[in-house]
Tab-separated table of C-alpha atoms in Angstrom:
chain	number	residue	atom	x	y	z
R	1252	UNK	CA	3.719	4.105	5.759
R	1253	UNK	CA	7.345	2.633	5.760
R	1254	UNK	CA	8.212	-0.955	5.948
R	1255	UNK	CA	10.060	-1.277	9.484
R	1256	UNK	CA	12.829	-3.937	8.799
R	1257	UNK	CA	11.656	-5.424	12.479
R	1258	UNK	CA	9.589	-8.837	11.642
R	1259	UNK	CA	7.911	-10.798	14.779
R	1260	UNK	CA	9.495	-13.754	16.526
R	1261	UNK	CA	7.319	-16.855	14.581
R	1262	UNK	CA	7.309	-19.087	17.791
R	1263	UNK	CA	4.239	-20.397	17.013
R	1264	UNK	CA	2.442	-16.984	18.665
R	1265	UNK	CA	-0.930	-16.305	17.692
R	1266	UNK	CA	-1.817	-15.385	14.735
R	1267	UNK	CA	-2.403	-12.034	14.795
R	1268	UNK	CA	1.169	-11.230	16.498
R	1269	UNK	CA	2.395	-13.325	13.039
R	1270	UNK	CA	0.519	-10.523	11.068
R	1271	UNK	CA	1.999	-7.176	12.613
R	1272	UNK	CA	3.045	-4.889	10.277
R	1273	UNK	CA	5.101	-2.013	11.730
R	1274	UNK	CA	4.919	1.375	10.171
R	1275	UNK	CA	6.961	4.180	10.988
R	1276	UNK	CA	5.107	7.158	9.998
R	1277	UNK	CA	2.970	6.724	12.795
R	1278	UNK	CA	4.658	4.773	15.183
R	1279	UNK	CA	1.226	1.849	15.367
R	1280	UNK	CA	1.308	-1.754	14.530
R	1281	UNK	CA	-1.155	-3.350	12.207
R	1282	UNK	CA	-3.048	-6.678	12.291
R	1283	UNK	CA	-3.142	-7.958	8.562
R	1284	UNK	CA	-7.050	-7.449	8.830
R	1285	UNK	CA	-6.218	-3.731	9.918
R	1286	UNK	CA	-3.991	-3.114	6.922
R	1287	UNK	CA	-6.593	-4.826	4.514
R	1288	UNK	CA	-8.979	-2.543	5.415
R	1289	UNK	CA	-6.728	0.564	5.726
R	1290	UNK	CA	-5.987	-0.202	2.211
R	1291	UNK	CA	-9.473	-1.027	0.858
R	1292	UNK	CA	-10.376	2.481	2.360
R	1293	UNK	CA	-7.712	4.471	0.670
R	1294	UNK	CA	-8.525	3.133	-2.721
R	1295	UNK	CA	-12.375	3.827	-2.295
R	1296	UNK	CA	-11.259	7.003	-1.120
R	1297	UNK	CA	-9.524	8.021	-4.264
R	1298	UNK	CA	-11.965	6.201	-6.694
R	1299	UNK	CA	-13.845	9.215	-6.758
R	1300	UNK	CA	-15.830	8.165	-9.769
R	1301	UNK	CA	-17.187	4.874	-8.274
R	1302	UNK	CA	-15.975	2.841	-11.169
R	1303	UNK	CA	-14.105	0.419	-8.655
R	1304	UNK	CA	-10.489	1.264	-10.713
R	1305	UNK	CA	-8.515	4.488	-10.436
R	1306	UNK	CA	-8.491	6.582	-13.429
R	1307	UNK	CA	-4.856	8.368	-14.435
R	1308	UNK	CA	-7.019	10.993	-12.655
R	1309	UNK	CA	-7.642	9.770	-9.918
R	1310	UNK	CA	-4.344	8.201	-9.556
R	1311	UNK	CA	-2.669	11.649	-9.845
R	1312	UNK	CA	-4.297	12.812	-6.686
R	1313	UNK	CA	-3.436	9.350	-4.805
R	1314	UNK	CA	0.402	9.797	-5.797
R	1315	UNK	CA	0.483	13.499	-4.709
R	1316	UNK	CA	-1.569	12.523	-1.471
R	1317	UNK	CA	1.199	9.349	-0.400
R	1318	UNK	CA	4.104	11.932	-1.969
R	1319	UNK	CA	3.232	14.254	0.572
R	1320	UNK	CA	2.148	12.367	4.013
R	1321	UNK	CA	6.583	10.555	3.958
R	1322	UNK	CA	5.532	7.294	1.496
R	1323	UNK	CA	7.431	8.153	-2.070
R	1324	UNK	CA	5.976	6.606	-5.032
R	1325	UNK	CA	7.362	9.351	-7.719
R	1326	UNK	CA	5.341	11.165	-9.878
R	1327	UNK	CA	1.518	10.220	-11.235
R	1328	UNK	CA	2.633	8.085	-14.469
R	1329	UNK	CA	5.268	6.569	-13.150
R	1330	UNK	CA	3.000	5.295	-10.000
R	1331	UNK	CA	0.325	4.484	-12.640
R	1332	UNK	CA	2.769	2.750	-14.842
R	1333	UNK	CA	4.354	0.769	-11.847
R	1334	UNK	CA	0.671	-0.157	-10.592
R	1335	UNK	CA	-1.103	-1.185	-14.158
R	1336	UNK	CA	0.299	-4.743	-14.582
R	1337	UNK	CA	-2.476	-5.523	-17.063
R	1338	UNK	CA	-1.860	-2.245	-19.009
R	1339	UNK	CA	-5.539	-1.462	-18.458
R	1340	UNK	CA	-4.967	2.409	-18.188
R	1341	UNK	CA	-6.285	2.138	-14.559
R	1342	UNK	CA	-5.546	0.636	-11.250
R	1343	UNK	CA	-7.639	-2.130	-9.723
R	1344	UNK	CA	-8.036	-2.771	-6.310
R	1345	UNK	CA	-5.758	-6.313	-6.753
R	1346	UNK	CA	-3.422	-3.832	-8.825
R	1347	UNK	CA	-3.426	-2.060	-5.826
R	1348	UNK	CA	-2.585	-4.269	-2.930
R	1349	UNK	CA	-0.309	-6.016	-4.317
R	1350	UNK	CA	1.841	-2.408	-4.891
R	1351	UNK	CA	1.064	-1.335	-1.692
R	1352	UNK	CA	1.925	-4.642	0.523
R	1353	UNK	CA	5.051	-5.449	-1.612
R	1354	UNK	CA	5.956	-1.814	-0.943
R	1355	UNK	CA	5.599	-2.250	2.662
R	1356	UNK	CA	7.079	-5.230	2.815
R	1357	UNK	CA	10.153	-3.728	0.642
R	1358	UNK	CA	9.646	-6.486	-1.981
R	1359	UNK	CA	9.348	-2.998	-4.591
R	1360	UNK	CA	12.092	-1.535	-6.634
R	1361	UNK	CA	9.720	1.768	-7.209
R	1362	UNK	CA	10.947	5.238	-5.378
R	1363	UNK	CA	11.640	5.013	-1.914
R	1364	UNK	CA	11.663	1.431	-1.029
């Protein structure tokens, strides 16, 4: 997913207009909700070992996988290093979401934003 430099009109619209997220890869917009639990399903995804962080491991497989499908995030350590903001040798879900949305919202100086 690509941050689309398009933001909605805020005249006072409902909220979930005010919470579109437009992503090029595939052409959709996102409710906030949407993208929450697009998100929360990746991670669980690639936390293979049910610990509820992403090892180095697992975060090696995650890199290669949003490497691959257009969303840059360069290679496993640096995404890990980026990510781990408490040094913890793992990513948490917070960890996590917070990458990915200021990614999206190209707030991120990592690769590709």
């Amino acid at each position: 997913m690509e941050k689309c430099d398009e933001k909605e009109e805020r005249e006072g619209g409902n909220q979930q207009q005010q919470d579109t997220i437009h992503t090029h890869t595939h052409n959709t917009r996102l409710t906030l909700s949407q993208l929450l639990a697009t998100l929360g399903l990746q991670f669980r995804l690639f936390n293979v070992s049910g610990t509820g962080t992403i090892s180095r491991a697992e975060a090696a497989t995650l890199a290669a996988t949003l490497n691959a499908n257009g969303f840059p995030v360069g290679s496993p350590e640096y995404f890990v290093e980026t990510i781990d903001s408490d040094r913890s040798g793992s990513i948490s879900f917070k960890e996590y979401l917070e990458y990915m949305l200021a990614r999206l919202n190209g707030l991120s100086a990592g690769p590709g934003s």
